[in-house]
XYZ file of C-alpha atoms in Angstrom:
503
model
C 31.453 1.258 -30.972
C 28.587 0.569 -33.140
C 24.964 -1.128 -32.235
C 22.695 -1.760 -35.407
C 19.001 -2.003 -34.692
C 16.229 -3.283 -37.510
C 12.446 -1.349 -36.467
C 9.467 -2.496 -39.106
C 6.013 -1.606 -38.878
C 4.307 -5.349 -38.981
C 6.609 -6.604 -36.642
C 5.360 -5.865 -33.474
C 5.306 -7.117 -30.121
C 1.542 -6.278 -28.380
C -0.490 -3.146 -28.091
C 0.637 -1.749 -24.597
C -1.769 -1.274 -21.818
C -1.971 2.842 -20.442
C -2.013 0.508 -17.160
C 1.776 -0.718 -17.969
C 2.568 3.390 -16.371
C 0.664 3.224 -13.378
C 2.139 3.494 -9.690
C 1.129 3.046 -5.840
C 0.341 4.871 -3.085
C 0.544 2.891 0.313
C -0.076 3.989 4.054
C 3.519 4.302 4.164
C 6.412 6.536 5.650
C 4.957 9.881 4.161
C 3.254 8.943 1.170
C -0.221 9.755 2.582
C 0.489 12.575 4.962
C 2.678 15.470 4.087
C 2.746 13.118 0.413
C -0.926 13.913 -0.957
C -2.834 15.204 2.195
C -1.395 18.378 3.973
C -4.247 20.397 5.719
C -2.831 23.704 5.988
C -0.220 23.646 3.226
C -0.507 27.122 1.228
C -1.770 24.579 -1.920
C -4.165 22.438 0.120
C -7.366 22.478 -1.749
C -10.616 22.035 0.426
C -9.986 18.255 1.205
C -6.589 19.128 2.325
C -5.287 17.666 -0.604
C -1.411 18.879 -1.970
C -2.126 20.571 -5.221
C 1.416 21.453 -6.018
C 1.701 16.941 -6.090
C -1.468 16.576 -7.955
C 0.186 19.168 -10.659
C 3.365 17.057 -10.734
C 1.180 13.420 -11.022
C -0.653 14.820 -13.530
C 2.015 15.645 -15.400
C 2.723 12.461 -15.664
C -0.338 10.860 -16.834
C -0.245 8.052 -14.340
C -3.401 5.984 -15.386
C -4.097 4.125 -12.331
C -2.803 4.067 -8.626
C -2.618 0.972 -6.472
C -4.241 1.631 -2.978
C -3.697 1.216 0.130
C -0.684 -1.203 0.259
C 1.443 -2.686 0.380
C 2.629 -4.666 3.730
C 0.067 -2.172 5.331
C -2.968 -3.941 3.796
C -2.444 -7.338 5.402
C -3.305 -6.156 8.742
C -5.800 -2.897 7.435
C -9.171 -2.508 8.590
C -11.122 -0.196 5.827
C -13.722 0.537 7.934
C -11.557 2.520 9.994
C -10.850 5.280 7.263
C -14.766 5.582 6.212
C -17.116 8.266 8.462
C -16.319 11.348 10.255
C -12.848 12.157 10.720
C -13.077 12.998 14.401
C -14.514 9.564 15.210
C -11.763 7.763 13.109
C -9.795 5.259 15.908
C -5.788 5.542 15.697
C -4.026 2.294 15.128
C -0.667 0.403 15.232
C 0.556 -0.248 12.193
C 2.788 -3.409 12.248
C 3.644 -4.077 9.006
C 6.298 -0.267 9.643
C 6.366 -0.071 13.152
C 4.074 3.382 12.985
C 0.802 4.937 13.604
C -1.860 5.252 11.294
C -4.395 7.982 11.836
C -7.115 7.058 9.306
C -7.500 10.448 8.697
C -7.485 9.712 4.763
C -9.515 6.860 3.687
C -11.108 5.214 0.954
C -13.844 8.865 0.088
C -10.337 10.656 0.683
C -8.315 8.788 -1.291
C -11.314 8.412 -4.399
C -11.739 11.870 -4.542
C -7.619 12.510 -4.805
C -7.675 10.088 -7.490
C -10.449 12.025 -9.162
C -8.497 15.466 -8.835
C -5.350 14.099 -10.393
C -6.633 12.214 -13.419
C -6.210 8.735 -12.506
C -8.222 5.438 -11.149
C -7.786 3.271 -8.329
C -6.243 -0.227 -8.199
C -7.611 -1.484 -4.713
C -6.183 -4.333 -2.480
C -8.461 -6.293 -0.144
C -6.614 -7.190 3.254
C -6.242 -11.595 2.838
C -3.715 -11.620 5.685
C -5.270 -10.761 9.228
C -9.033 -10.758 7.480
C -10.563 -12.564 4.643
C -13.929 -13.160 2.128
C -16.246 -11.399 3.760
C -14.170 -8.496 4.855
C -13.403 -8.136 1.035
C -16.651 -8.632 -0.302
C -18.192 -6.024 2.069
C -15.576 -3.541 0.991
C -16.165 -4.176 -2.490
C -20.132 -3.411 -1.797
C -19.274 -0.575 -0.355
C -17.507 0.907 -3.029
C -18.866 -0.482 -6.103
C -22.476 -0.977 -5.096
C -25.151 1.518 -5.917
C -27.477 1.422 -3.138
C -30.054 -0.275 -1.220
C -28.012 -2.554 0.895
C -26.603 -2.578 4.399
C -22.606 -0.954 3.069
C -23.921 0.926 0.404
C -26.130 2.327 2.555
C -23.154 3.197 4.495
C -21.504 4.560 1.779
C -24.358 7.110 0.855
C -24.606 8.133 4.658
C -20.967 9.116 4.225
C -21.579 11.749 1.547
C -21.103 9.596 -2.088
C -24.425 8.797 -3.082
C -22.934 7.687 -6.160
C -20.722 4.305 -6.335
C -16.617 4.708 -6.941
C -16.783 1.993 -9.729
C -13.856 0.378 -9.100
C -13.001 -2.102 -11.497
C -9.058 -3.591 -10.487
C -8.672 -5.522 -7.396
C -5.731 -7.271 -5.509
C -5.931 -10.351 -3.978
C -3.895 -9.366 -0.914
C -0.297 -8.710 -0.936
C 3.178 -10.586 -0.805
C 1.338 -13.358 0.540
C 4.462 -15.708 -0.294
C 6.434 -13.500 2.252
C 7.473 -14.791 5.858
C 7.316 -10.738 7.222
C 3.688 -10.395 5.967
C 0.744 -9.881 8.232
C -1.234 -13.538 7.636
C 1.761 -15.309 5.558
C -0.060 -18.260 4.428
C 1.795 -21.380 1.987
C 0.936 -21.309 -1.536
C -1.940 -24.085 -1.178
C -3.813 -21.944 2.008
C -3.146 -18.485 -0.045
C -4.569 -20.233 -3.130
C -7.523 -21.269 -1.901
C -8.629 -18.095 -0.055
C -7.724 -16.147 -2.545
C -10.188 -18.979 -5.020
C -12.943 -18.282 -2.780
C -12.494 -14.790 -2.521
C -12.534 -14.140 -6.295
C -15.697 -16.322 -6.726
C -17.562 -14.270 -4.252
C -16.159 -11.188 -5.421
C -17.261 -12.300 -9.237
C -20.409 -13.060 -8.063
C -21.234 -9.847 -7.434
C -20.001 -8.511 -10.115
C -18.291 -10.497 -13.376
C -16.937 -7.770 -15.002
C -13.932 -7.327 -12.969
C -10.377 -7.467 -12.985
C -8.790 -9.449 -9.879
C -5.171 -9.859 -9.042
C -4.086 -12.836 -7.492
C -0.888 -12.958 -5.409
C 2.317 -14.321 -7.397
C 6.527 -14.087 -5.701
C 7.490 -11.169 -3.810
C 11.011 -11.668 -6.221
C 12.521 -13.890 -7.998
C 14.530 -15.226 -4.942
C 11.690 -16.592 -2.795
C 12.951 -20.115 -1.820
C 9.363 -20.971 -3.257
C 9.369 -19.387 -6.477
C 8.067 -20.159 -9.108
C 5.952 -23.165 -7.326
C 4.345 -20.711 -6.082
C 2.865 -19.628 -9.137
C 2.034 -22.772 -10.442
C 0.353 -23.722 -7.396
C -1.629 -20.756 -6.376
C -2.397 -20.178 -10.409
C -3.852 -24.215 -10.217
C -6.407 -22.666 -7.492
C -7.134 -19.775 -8.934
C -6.668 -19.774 -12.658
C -10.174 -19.399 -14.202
C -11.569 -17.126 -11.813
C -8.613 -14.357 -11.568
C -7.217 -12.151 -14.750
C -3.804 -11.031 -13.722
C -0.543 -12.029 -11.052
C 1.313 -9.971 -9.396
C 5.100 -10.315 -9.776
C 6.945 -7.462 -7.657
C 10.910 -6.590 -8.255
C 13.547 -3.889 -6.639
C 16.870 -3.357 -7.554
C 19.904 -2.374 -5.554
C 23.847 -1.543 -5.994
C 25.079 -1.817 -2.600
C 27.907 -3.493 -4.155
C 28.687 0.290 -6.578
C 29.512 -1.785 -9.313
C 27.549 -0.316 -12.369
C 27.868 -2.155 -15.004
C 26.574 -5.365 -12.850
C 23.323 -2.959 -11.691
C 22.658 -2.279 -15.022
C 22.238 -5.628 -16.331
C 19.576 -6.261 -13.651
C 16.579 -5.425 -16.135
C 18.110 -8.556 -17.934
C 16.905 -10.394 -14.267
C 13.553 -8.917 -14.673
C 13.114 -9.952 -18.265
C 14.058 -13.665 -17.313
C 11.812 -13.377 -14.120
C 8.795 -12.412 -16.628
C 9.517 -15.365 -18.875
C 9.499 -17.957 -15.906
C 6.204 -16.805 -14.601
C 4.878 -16.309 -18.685
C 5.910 -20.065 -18.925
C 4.116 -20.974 -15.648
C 0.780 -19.334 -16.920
C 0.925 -21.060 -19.969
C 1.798 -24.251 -18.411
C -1.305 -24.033 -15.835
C -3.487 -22.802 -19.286
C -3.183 -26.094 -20.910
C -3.258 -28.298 -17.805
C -6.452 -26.966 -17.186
C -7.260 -26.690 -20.914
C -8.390 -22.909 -20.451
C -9.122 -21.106 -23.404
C -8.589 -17.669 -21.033
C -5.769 -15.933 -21.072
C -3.801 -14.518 -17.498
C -1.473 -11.873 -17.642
C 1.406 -10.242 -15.379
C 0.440 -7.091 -13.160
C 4.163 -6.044 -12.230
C 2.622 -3.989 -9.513
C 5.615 -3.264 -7.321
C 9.096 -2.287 -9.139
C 11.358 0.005 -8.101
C 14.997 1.298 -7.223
C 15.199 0.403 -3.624
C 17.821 0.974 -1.239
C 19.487 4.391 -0.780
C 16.929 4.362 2.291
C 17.403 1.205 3.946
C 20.573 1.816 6.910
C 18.736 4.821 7.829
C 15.323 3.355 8.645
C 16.170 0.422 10.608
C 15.749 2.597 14.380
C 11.385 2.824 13.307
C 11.511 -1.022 11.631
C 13.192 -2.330 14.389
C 10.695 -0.724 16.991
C 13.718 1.841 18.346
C 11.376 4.868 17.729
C 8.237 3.529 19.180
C 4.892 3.973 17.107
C 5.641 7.316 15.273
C 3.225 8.756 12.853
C 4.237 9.354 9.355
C 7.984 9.656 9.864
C 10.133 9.817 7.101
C 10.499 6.063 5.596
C 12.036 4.700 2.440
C 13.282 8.426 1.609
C 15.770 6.566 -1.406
C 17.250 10.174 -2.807
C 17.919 9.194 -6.254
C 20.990 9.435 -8.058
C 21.403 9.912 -12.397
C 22.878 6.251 -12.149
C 19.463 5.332 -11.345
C 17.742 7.313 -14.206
C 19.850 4.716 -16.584
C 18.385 1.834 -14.732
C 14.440 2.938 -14.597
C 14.615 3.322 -18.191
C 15.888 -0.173 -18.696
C 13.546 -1.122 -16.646
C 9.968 0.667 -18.122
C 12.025 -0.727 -21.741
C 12.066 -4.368 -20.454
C 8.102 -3.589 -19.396
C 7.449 -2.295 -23.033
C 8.967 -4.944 -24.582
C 7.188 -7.733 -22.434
C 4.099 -6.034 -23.199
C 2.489 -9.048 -24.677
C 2.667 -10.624 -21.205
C 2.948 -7.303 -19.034
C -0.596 -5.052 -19.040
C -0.135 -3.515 -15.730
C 2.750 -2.331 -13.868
C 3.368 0.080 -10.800
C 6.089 2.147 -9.708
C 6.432 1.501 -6.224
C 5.745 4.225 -4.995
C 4.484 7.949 -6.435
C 5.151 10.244 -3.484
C 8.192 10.431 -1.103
C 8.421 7.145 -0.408
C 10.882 5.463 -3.226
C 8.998 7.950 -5.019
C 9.678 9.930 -8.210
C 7.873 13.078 -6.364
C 9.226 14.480 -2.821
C 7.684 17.170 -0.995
C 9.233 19.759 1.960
C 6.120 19.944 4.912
C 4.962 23.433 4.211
C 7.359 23.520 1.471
C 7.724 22.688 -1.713
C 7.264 19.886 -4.170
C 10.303 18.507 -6.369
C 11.063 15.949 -8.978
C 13.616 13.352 -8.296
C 15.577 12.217 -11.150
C 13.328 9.152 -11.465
C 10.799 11.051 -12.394
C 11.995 12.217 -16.211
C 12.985 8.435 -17.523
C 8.763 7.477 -16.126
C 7.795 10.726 -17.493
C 9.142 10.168 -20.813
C 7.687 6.650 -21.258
C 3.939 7.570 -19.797
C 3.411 10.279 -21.526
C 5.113 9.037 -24.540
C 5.264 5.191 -24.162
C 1.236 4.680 -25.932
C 0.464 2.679 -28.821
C 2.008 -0.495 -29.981
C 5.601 -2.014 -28.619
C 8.024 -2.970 -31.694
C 9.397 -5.837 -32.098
C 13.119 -5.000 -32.901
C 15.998 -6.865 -33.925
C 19.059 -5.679 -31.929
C 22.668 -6.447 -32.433
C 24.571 -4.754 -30.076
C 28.408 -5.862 -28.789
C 28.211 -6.923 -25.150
C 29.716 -7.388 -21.563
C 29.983 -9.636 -19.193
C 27.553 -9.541 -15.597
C 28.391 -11.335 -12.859
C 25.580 -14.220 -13.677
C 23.812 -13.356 -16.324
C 25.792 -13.766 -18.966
C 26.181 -11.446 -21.972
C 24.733 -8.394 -21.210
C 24.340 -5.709 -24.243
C 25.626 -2.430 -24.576
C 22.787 -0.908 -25.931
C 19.125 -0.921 -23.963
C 16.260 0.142 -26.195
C 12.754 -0.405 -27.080
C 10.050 1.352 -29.535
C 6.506 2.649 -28.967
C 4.548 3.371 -32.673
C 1.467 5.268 -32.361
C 0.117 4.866 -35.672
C -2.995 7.442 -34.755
C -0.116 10.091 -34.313
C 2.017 8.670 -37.022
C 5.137 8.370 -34.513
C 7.804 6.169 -33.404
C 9.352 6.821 -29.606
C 12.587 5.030 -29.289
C 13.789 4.803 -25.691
C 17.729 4.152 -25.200
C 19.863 3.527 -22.510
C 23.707 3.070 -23.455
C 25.048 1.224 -20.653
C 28.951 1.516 -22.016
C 30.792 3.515 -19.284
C 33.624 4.874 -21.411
C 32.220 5.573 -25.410
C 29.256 6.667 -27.383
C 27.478 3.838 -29.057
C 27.089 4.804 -32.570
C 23.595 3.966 -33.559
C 22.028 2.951 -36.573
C 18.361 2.123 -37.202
C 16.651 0.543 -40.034
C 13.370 2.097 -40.600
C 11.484 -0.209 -42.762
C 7.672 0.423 -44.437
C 7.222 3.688 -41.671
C 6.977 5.883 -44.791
C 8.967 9.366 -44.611
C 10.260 10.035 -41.118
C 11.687 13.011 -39.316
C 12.656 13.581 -36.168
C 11.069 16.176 -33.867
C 12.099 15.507 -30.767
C 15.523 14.619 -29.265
C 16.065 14.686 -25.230
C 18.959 13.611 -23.271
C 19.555 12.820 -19.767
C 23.437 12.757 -19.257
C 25.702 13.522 -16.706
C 29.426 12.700 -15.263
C 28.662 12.265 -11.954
C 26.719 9.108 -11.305
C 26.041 9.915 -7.688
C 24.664 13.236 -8.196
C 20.883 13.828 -6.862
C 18.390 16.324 -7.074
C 16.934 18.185 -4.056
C 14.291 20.737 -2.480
C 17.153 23.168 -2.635
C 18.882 22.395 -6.263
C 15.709 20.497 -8.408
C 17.350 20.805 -11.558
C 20.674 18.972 -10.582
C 19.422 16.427 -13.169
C 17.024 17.055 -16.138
C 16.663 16.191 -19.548
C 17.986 18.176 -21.911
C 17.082 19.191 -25.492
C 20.015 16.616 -27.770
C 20.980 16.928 -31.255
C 23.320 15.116 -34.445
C 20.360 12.477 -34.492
C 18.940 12.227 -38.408
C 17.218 10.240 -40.873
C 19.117 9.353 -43.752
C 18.087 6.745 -46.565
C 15.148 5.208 -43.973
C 17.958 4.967 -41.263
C 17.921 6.424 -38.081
C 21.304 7.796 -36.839
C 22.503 8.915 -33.882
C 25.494 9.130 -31.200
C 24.269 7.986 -27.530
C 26.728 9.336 -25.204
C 27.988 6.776 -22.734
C 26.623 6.029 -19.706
C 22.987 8.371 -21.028
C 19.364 7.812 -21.339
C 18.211 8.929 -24.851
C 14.027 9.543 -26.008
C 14.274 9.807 -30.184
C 10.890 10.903 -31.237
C 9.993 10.180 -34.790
C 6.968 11.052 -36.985
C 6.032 10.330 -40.493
């Protein structure tokens, strides 16, 4: 089987965003505690902060971290997790059943941030709260002094303010289950006001209004249209969120889900542009994709704490999804559909960085492990910079259960002209043969390849674990060459493929 792909150096889709390779932390399960923050753990630094995780998130240059939810910010109070520890109330977290201690907070969760190389994407609480709960929390962060919460900031040890520049609006506001669910027209107001205030004191930032929850929300995509007719010229991004699931074990119909995503960006692209010239903006709004994921491995186990069965525990082990190789093939389609929507997609986060549908999993007291997620997001973070490619793709196909034609090959193309590279990322979704692959490299000058991994494997269920890590990793490939300007290679079935390429 062949696939035949054209790559030239003027046609391109959009510079990508570092944001497109960011993630999310939420007060969740055991993201925060036993995730980041361990006191006592032989790598806790001074702030009882996991060192062994910040290693393992820096290694994978994640450029900016959504904070602190989620569900969990609908019904947050920030001013719990700000002063001295010890005072700190305890309180009943309803969005997952649990406790929450406070005992990280916003100075915790800053200085984390600061330790493992990345920035925060906050989210004001627009469900049980509203305007002025937000635009105190944003003087408390981002204001330098001289006023009642930045006064309060100071008197909590950062005389300096956290600059934070990226804001959400709330969170799933579109969804019945969400602390504060409010229709499109009552969300779209609030969240109108909100951003004026929140612009008002400062007009330099970036504000992220609420869009679907997914693509099946009885109200999508009115929903954008109508919150984006409130809120258009005073926000900069919306938030589309997206998980994918084969309860069904049927993989070639999972792995035509990024085709879903791709037609759920294009609905909501067509609804910004749509609102643009009703309201004859010359602005431009963008998608923050700021919840995408794998998502279900998890979900049998944890009904006993979302159902109430366990009572209020704190930090329990929630949304523990132990990822299989099948769903390396499918984050890679994914983060490729992200790269090449990058025109319309500047942000996106993996939902979420630590234990919970996380990449990273730690053992309390023990150690910390990559899942095989975490190689496929690797790859395209640390890789993925510079300008997506348009390419021209003809690839034979299959059928999905409905969505049509569904190709073969997965791929997109990342040129970093400062580095003189080209990063192609490929995901053969054939089950039984290797796709024989042939790229056209047109007016990239001279090109060789130096660097060729693989992530393969006949067992799609197999997982990695605290005990055997290394179950799944990529692997150093080879047969790929440049011959004549043309790329060639043999992608194994059912494999995830990074081509590096550099003039």
């Amino acid at each position: 089987m062949k696939a035949a792909v054209t790559a030239h150096s003027r046609y391109t889709i959009s510079e990508i965003d570092p944001r497109l390779y960011g993630s999310f932390i939420e007060h969740l399960g055991r993201a925060v505690y036993t995730g980041i923050y361990e006191p006592g753990h032989p790598t806790a630094d001074a702030d009882g902060m996991r060192q062994d995780v910040i290693d393992l998130v820096k290694e994978l240059n994640v450029p900016v971290v959504r904070y602190p939810g989620g569900n969990f910010v609908s019904a947050y109070n920030w001013e719990d997790g700000i002063g001295p520890r010890e005072s700190r109330p305890t309180r009943l977290d309803l969005a997952w059943h649990t406790s929450e201690s406070n005992q990280v907070g916003i100075h915790e969760f800053a200085d984390w941030c600061e330790s493992a190389n990345t920035e925060m994407m906050l989210a004001v609480n627009l469900g049980s709260r509203g305007l002025d709960e937000a635009r105190n929390f944003l003087e408390y962060v981002n204001h330098p002094g001289g006023s009642e919460w930045s006064d309060k900031r100071r008197a909590n040890g950062r005389a300096e303010p956290f600059d934070v520049k990226l804001w959400c609006l709330g969170n799933e506001m579109d969804g019945p289950w969400q602390i504060g669910h409010k229709s499109a027209d009552e969300y779209g107001r609030l969240a109108h006001e909100t951003a004026k205030a929140m612009r008002a004191f400062d007009s330099s930032l970036e504000l992220v209004v609420c869009g679907s929850s997914n693509a099946h929300m009885p109200t999508y995509p009115q929903w954008e249209a109508t919150v984006l007719d409130h809120t258009y010229n005073e926000i900069d991004y919306i938030s589309l969120h997206m998980y994918f699931e084969n309860r069904a074990k049927n993989t070639a119909n999972f792995l035509a889900k990024s085709v879903e995503l791709d037609n759920y960006i294009g609905t909501v692209a067509g609804v910004i542009e749509f609102i643009k010239a009703k309201k004859r903006s010359t602005k431009d709004v963008y998608i923050s994709f700021d919840e995408w994921n794998v998502w279900y491995h998890s979900k049998e186990r944890d009904k006993a704490i979302l159902e109430g069965a366990s009572g209020w525990p704190h930090a329990p082990a929630l949304l523990e999804d132990d990822y299989n190789f099948e769903d390396v093939l499918q984050v890679g389609c994914i983060l490729n559909t992200f790269i090449n929507r990058a025109d319309v997609v500047k942000i996106a986060c993996l939902a979420q960085l630590v234990n919970v549908i996380a990449p990273i999993m730690t053992v309390p007291g023990g150690p910390a492990w990559r899942q095989t997620i975490y190689y496929p997001y690797y790859f395209a973070s640390v890789y993925g910079r510079g300008t997506a490619l348009k390419l021209i793709v003809d690839s034979p196909t299959y059928a999905a259960d409905g969505l049509g034609d569904i190709p073969y090959l997965d791929i997109s193309a990342v040129h970093d002209a400062d580095a003189r590279t080209i990063t192609f990322f490929i995901v053969n979704r054939y089950q039984q043969d290797a796709l024989d692959l042939g790229v056209a490299l047109l007016e990239f000058g001279t090109l060789t390849v130096i660097d060729d991994q693989e992530i393969a494997n006949p067992d799609l269920a197999i997982t990695n674990t605290a005990s055997k890590p290394d179950n799944v990793v990529p692997r150093k490939a080879d047969g790929a060459t440049v011959v004549d300007g043309t790329l060639k290679a043999s992608i194994a079935p059912l494999s995830y493929r990074m081509l590096r390429l550099q003039a």
